[in-house]
Short mmCIF file of C-alpha atoms in Angstrom, two decimals:
data_model
loop_
_atom_site.label_atom_id
_atom_site.label_comp_id
_atom_site.label_asym_id
_atom_site.label_seq_id
_atom_site.Cartn_x
_atom_site.Cartn_y
_atom_site.Cartn_z
CA MET P 1 85.03 53.92 111.30
CA MET P 2 87.91 51.57 110.59
CA LEU P 3 87.10 48.37 108.80
CA VAL P 4 89.16 45.42 109.89
CA GLU P 5 89.47 42.53 107.51
CA VAL P 6 88.74 39.23 109.18
CA PRO P 7 90.92 36.41 107.81
CA ARG P 8 88.97 33.69 106.08
CA ALA P 9 88.59 30.56 108.12
CA SER P 10 89.65 28.57 105.11
CA ASP P 11 92.99 30.42 105.05
CA SER P 12 94.06 29.41 108.53
CA LYS P 13 92.48 26.00 108.24
CA LEU P 14 94.21 25.22 104.98
CA ILE P 15 97.69 26.46 105.63
CA GLY P 16 98.36 28.08 108.99
CA ARG P 17 101.64 29.92 109.43
CA THR P 18 104.36 27.33 108.87
CA PRO P 19 106.74 27.55 105.87
CA ALA P 20 105.24 24.36 104.48
CA ALA P 21 101.76 25.81 104.82
CA ARG P 22 102.79 29.02 103.07
CA ALA P 23 104.28 26.95 100.25
CA ILE P 24 100.96 25.15 99.82
CA ARG P 25 99.16 28.47 99.62
CA SER P 26 101.66 29.85 97.11
CA ASP P 27 101.34 26.74 94.94
CA ARG P 28 97.58 27.10 94.93
CA ILE P 29 97.80 30.77 93.95
CA VAL P 30 100.21 30.01 91.11
CA ARG P 31 98.02 27.16 89.87
CA VAL P 32 94.94 29.38 89.84
CA ALA P 33 96.81 32.14 88.01
CA MET P 34 97.93 29.62 85.41
CA GLU P 35 94.36 28.41 84.93
CA LEU P 36 93.12 31.95 84.42
CA ALA P 37 95.93 32.72 81.99
CA ALA P 38 95.17 29.58 79.99
CA GLU P 39 91.48 30.49 79.90
CA GLY P 40 91.71 34.09 78.82
CA GLY P 41 95.26 35.38 78.50
CA TYR P 42 96.83 38.30 80.31
CA ASP P 43 93.62 40.27 80.91
CA ALA P 44 91.98 37.27 82.58
CA VAL P 45 94.57 37.21 85.38
CA GLN P 46 92.91 39.62 87.77
CA MET P 47 94.15 39.68 91.35
CA ARG P 48 90.66 39.71 92.84
CA GLU P 49 89.64 36.68 90.80
CA VAL P 50 92.87 34.88 91.67
CA ALA P 51 92.16 35.48 95.37
CA ARG P 52 88.57 34.26 95.01
CA ARG P 53 89.50 31.05 93.20
CA ALA P 54 92.46 30.35 95.46
CA ASN P 55 90.22 30.91 98.49
CA VAL P 56 92.45 33.54 100.09
CA SER P 57 91.77 37.15 100.96
CA LEU P 58 92.90 39.83 98.55
CA SER P 59 95.17 41.34 101.20
CA THR P 60 96.81 37.94 101.70
CA LEU P 61 97.40 37.65 97.97
CA TYR P 62 99.11 41.04 97.90
CA ARG P 63 101.36 40.00 100.77
CA TYR P 64 102.65 37.26 98.50
CA TYR P 65 102.68 39.25 95.26
CA THR P 66 102.86 43.02 95.15
CA SER P 67 101.55 43.12 91.58
CA LYS P 68 99.97 41.06 88.87
CA GLU P 69 103.28 41.03 87.02
CA ASP P 70 105.06 39.55 90.05
CA LEU P 71 102.51 36.76 90.13
CA ILE P 72 102.81 36.09 86.40
CA MET P 73 106.59 35.87 86.70
CA ASP P 74 106.15 33.23 89.39
CA VAL P 75 103.87 31.32 87.03
CA VAL P 76 106.55 31.54 84.34
CA THR P 77 109.16 30.28 86.81
CA SER P 78 106.91 27.33 87.60
CA GLU P 79 106.66 26.56 83.89
CA MET P 80 110.45 26.69 83.57
CA GLU P 81 110.71 24.09 86.33
CA SER P 82 108.18 21.90 84.51
CA LEU P 83 110.29 22.19 81.36
CA ARG P 84 113.43 21.19 83.26
CA VAL P 85 111.70 18.15 84.75
CA ASP P 86 110.41 17.09 81.34
CA LEU P 87 113.86 17.36 79.77
CA VAL P 88 115.37 15.27 82.55
CA ARG P 89 112.62 12.69 82.35
CA ARG P 90 112.67 12.53 78.56
CA PRO P 91 116.19 13.50 77.46
CA PRO P 92 116.51 14.67 73.84
CA ARG P 93 117.76 11.97 71.49
CA GLN P 94 119.87 14.31 69.38
CA ARG P 95 123.56 13.38 69.50
CA SER P 96 125.06 16.86 69.32
CA PRO P 97 124.92 19.60 71.99
CA GLU P 98 123.40 22.02 69.48
CA GLY P 99 120.74 19.47 68.58
CA ARG P 100 119.84 18.90 72.22
CA ALA P 101 119.76 22.65 72.95
CA GLY P 102 117.50 23.17 69.96
CA GLU P 103 115.17 20.50 71.30
CA ALA P 104 114.98 22.29 74.67
CA PHE P 105 113.84 25.51 73.01
CA VAL P 106 111.41 23.65 70.75
CA ARG P 107 109.82 21.89 73.72
CA ALA P 108 109.40 25.20 75.50
CA PHE P 109 107.66 26.58 72.42
CA ARG P 110 105.41 23.52 72.13
CA ALA P 111 104.29 24.11 75.69
CA MET P 112 103.18 27.56 74.54
CA ILE P 113 101.24 26.01 71.65
CA LEU P 114 99.33 23.81 74.07
CA ARG P 115 98.31 26.85 76.13
CA PRO P 116 98.18 29.93 73.93
CA GLY P 117 96.44 31.85 76.71
CA PHE P 118 99.46 31.35 78.94
CA ALA P 119 101.79 32.24 76.06
CA HIS P 120 99.91 35.51 75.60
CA THR P 121 100.08 36.18 79.34
CA ALA P 122 103.82 35.54 79.61
CA MET P 123 104.62 37.73 76.62
CA SER P 124 102.25 40.52 77.70
CA ALA P 125 103.39 40.94 81.28
CA SER P 126 105.02 44.30 81.89
CA ARG P 127 108.36 42.71 82.70
CA SER P 128 108.07 40.06 80.03
CA PRO P 129 110.06 38.80 78.31
CA SER P 130 112.46 39.53 81.17
CA ALA P 131 111.45 36.19 82.67
CA PHE P 132 113.48 34.76 79.83
CA LEU P 133 115.90 37.57 79.03
CA PRO P 134 117.83 38.98 82.02
CA ASP P 135 118.49 42.70 82.19
CA ARG P 136 122.17 42.31 82.93
CA ASP P 137 125.09 40.64 81.22
CA LEU P 138 125.14 37.02 82.36
CA VAL P 139 127.96 35.47 80.38
CA PRO P 140 128.44 33.34 82.42
CA ASP P 141 126.87 33.96 85.83
CA ARG P 142 127.24 31.39 88.59
CA GLY P 143 124.62 33.26 90.61
CA MET P 144 122.01 32.77 87.91
CA SER P 145 119.18 30.43 88.83
CA PRO P 146 119.91 26.86 87.73
CA HIS P 147 116.31 26.77 86.55
CA SER P 148 116.58 29.80 84.29
CA PHE P 149 115.77 29.15 80.65
CA VAL P 150 119.38 29.49 79.52
CA ASN P 151 120.76 27.21 82.23
CA ILE P 152 118.11 24.60 81.48
CA ALA P 153 119.16 24.67 77.83
CA ALA P 154 122.85 24.51 78.80
CA GLU P 155 122.33 21.47 81.01
CA THR P 156 120.29 19.79 78.28
CA ALA P 157 122.99 20.48 75.69
CA TRP P 158 126.14 19.50 77.60
CA GLY P 159 125.04 17.80 80.82
CA SER P 160 125.15 18.92 84.44
CA ASP P 161 128.92 18.44 84.74
CA HIS P 162 129.70 20.96 82.01
CA SER P 163 130.46 24.59 82.90
CA PRO P 164 129.50 26.70 79.87
CA ILE P 165 132.09 29.22 78.74
CA ALA P 166 131.19 32.81 77.93
CA ALA P 167 130.73 32.15 74.21
CA GLU P 168 128.32 29.28 74.90
CA TYR P 169 126.25 31.37 77.29
CA ARG P 170 126.18 34.22 74.80
CA ALA P 171 124.98 31.90 72.04
CA LEU P 172 122.24 30.48 74.27
CA HIS P 173 121.06 33.99 75.13
CA MET P 174 120.91 34.78 71.42
CA ILE P 175 118.78 31.68 70.79
CA GLU P 176 116.59 32.70 73.71
CA THR P 177 116.05 36.09 72.07
CA ILE P 178 115.00 34.34 68.87
CA TRP P 179 112.68 32.10 70.89
CA VAL P 180 110.91 35.06 72.48
CA GLY P 181 110.58 36.98 69.21
CA SER P 182 109.38 33.92 67.32
CA THR P 183 106.81 33.09 70.01
CA ILE P 184 105.42 36.61 69.80
CA SER P 185 105.30 36.38 65.99
CA TRP P 186 103.44 33.07 66.28
CA LEU P 187 100.92 34.63 68.68
CA ASN P 188 100.38 37.47 66.20
CA GLY P 189 99.79 35.01 63.36
CA GLU P 190 102.94 36.07 61.53
CA LEU P 191 104.73 32.71 61.77
CA SER P 192 103.46 29.15 61.70
CA ALA P 193 104.40 26.81 64.53
CA ASN P 194 106.37 24.71 62.06
CA GLU P 195 108.38 27.74 60.95
CA VAL P 196 109.15 28.69 64.54
CA GLU P 197 110.52 25.22 65.26
CA LYS P 198 112.66 25.32 62.13
CA ARG P 199 114.10 28.70 63.14
CA LEU P 200 114.91 27.51 66.66
CA ARG P 201 116.70 24.40 65.47
CA LEU P 202 118.56 26.37 62.81
CA ALA P 203 119.63 29.00 65.35
CA ALA P 204 120.92 26.35 67.75
CA ARG P 205 122.76 24.54 64.99
CA ASN P 206 124.45 27.67 63.66
CA LEU P 207 125.21 29.41 66.95
CA LEU P 208 126.41 26.45 69.00
CA CYS P 209 128.35 24.43 66.45
#
């Protein structure tokens, strides 16, 4: 006997089939995943629980995200966009490009401090920290997302009119590597938050000057 899953009434009622409706559904799923991550870290982000809280069927959730890691990477992307918005709304006051870039990385780390469960989730995902560190050589890469961590830092450092040269991109990727490693060390209790911030500012100052 074949069991046919009946779509939840709430699914069709809430979003229907339009692109805008699908975007609403995706936003809800990402928000729920973030809440679970903040509550209990990587292990708390279970696809069945995400579907239940987002009020969608499990099969619908898997049509959007083929794996838990795919979903977590979308959550990370959402956080990168929040970081970009914050940096535009509250531009760093540092006068030098290296000072402003350092502030971008520090703010990203402070966001992790506020939600250690999310920090643990992002760093524990099977493809993490690839959300921050691309697998290929991007020095520079015009096809790279403008909302990637490195491009957010570049825009914060030099402004949107500046096209980073290869050496600048390479330096930003090196700082990004330090950011990821330092965040993991902080999660493991090996570094204090204050020490992480000092390292990030020092790295930006030395690598971008």
